[in-house]
Amino acid sequence: MDGGRFHTVHSATTKAVCAASNKRPTTAQGAQAQPLDTAHAIGLALAAGVERWTAMEGGCPILIDGECIGGIGVSGGNFEFDERVAREAVASISAT
């Protein structure tokens, strides 16, 4: 996007990969949907790979007939904005 910051590309890509890998939106929850404090969220990202897992909202899987075909990651706004845009993008794909 015009005026976008370089690091948002990396954040958006990580959100998309994480959402697709877990087949659920990215959140500050662990694999068993348990709440994560900051230390555990950072530890999980380090263990899984910082390009593969994030606790930041804004990533949504693209599910078609129960199969995950990819993910969408949005970054650059606040977490609520990123999550809303990602969900709306997935909804528009599913509607087509």
mmCIF file of C-alpha atoms in Angstrom:
data_model
loop_
_atom_site.group_PDB
_atom_site.id
_atom_site.type_symbol
_atom_site.label_atom_id
_atom_site.label_comp_id
_atom_site.label_asym_id
_atom_site.label_seq_id
_atom_site.Cartn_x
_atom_site.Cartn_y
_atom_site.Cartn_z
ATOM 1 C CA MET A 1 0.000 0.000 0.000
ATOM 2 C CA ASP A 2 1.135 3.566 -0.518
ATOM 3 C CA GLY A 3 3.172 4.721 2.465
ATOM 4 C CA GLY A 4 3.409 1.187 3.877
ATOM 5 C CA ARG A 5 6.308 0.240 6.096
ATOM 6 C CA PHE A 6 8.720 -2.489 5.024
ATOM 7 C CA HIS A 7 8.238 -4.672 8.128
ATOM 8 C CA THR A 8 4.491 -4.977 7.488
ATOM 9 C CA VAL A 9 5.212 -7.216 4.487
ATOM 10 C CA HIS A 10 7.000 -9.691 6.761
ATOM 11 C CA SER A 11 4.276 -9.491 9.425
ATOM 12 C CA ALA A 12 1.478 -10.042 6.896
ATOM 13 C CA THR A 13 3.286 -13.012 5.337
ATOM 14 C CA THR A 14 3.882 -14.615 8.740
ATOM 15 C CA LYS A 15 0.218 -14.126 9.675
ATOM 16 C CA ALA A 16 -0.920 -15.803 6.446
ATOM 17 C CA VAL A 17 1.458 -18.768 6.878
ATOM 18 C CA CYS A 18 0.475 -19.243 10.529
ATOM 19 C CA ALA A 19 -3.256 -19.082 9.778
ATOM 20 C CA ALA A 20 -2.964 -21.587 6.928
ATOM 21 C CA SER A 21 -0.744 -23.928 8.955
ATOM 22 C CA ASN A 22 -3.081 -23.955 11.962
ATOM 23 C CA LYS A 23 -6.289 -23.744 9.900
ATOM 24 C CA ARG A 24 -7.573 -21.002 12.207
ATOM 25 C CA PRO A 25 -7.231 -17.235 12.545
ATOM 26 C CA THR A 26 -4.124 -15.938 14.263
ATOM 27 C CA THR A 27 -4.675 -14.944 17.877
ATOM 28 C CA ALA A 28 -2.815 -14.683 21.166
ATOM 29 C CA GLN A 29 -3.763 -18.302 21.891
ATOM 30 C CA GLY A 30 -1.732 -21.465 21.713
ATOM 31 C CA ALA A 31 -2.399 -24.622 19.742
ATOM 32 C CA GLN A 32 -4.939 -25.812 22.313
ATOM 33 C CA ALA A 33 -6.669 -22.382 22.321
ATOM 34 C CA GLN A 34 -5.104 -21.563 25.687
ATOM 35 C CA PRO A 35 -4.313 -17.889 26.411
ATOM 36 C CA LEU A 36 -0.625 -17.098 26.037
ATOM 37 C CA ASP A 37 1.323 -14.562 28.048
ATOM 38 C CA THR A 38 4.092 -12.659 26.286
ATOM 39 C CA ALA A 39 6.869 -15.080 27.276
ATOM 40 C CA HIS A 40 4.956 -18.101 25.986
ATOM 41 C CA ALA A 41 3.951 -16.344 22.753
ATOM 42 C CA ILE A 42 7.570 -15.421 22.048
ATOM 43 C CA GLY A 43 8.750 -18.909 23.011
ATOM 44 C CA LEU A 44 6.237 -20.561 20.693
ATOM 45 C CA ALA A 45 7.269 -18.280 17.817
ATOM 46 C CA LEU A 46 10.929 -19.125 18.424
ATOM 47 C CA ALA A 47 10.218 -22.851 18.649
ATOM 48 C CA ALA A 48 8.018 -22.953 15.540
ATOM 49 C CA GLY A 49 10.063 -20.444 13.574
ATOM 50 C CA VAL A 50 9.514 -16.716 13.505
ATOM 51 C CA GLU A 51 8.404 -16.914 9.873
ATOM 52 C CA ARG A 52 5.858 -19.625 10.659
ATOM 53 C CA TRP A 53 4.031 -18.620 13.843
ATOM 54 C CA THR A 54 2.704 -15.409 15.344
ATOM 55 C CA ALA A 55 0.288 -14.403 18.090
ATOM 56 C CA MET A 56 -0.693 -11.199 16.275
ATOM 57 C CA GLU A 57 -4.211 -10.893 14.935
ATOM 58 C CA GLY A 58 -4.656 -10.351 11.209
ATOM 59 C CA GLY A 59 -4.173 -13.794 9.692
ATOM 60 C CA CYS A 60 -7.049 -15.951 8.406
ATOM 61 C CA PRO A 61 -7.030 -19.316 6.668
ATOM 62 C CA ILE A 62 -8.831 -19.714 3.365
ATOM 63 C CA LEU A 63 -11.040 -22.771 3.784
ATOM 64 C CA ILE A 64 -12.999 -24.177 0.839
ATOM 65 C CA ASP A 65 -15.205 -27.198 1.539
ATOM 66 C CA GLY A 66 -13.264 -27.817 4.754
ATOM 67 C CA GLU A 67 -9.878 -27.803 2.992
ATOM 68 C CA CYS A 68 -7.313 -25.109 3.679
ATOM 69 C CA ILE A 69 -6.061 -23.728 0.361
ATOM 70 C CA GLY A 70 -3.977 -20.886 1.807
ATOM 71 C CA GLY A 71 -4.081 -17.907 4.100
ATOM 72 C CA ILE A 72 -4.441 -14.142 4.087
ATOM 73 C CA GLY A 73 -2.335 -11.906 6.294
ATOM 74 C CA VAL A 74 -2.971 -8.222 6.907
ATOM 75 C CA SER A 75 -0.597 -5.870 8.696
ATOM 76 C CA GLY A 76 -0.110 -2.150 9.063
ATOM 77 C CA GLY A 77 -3.131 -1.140 11.118
ATOM 78 C CA ASN A 78 -4.012 -1.929 14.700
ATOM 79 C CA PHE A 79 -4.816 -5.553 15.531
ATOM 80 C CA GLU A 80 -8.589 -5.035 15.321
ATOM 81 C CA PHE A 81 -8.287 -3.418 11.880
ATOM 82 C CA ASP A 82 -5.930 -6.104 10.568
ATOM 83 C CA GLU A 83 -8.231 -8.881 11.785
ATOM 84 C CA ARG A 84 -11.358 -7.264 10.299
ATOM 85 C CA VAL A 85 -9.741 -6.729 6.893
ATOM 86 C CA ALA A 86 -8.409 -10.308 6.801
ATOM 87 C CA ARG A 87 -11.828 -11.746 7.709
ATOM 88 C CA GLU A 88 -13.555 -9.592 5.096
ATOM 89 C CA ALA A 89 -11.030 -10.641 2.449
ATOM 90 C CA VAL A 90 -11.632 -14.319 3.197
ATOM 91 C CA ALA A 91 -15.398 -13.749 3.137
ATOM 92 C CA SER A 92 -15.140 -12.133 -0.296
ATOM 93 C CA ILE A 93 -13.129 -15.111 -1.599
ATOM 94 C CA SER A 94 -15.638 -17.586 -0.165
ATOM 95 C CA ALA A 95 -18.539 -15.686 -1.747
ATOM 96 C CA THR A 96 -17.136 -16.129 -5.262
#
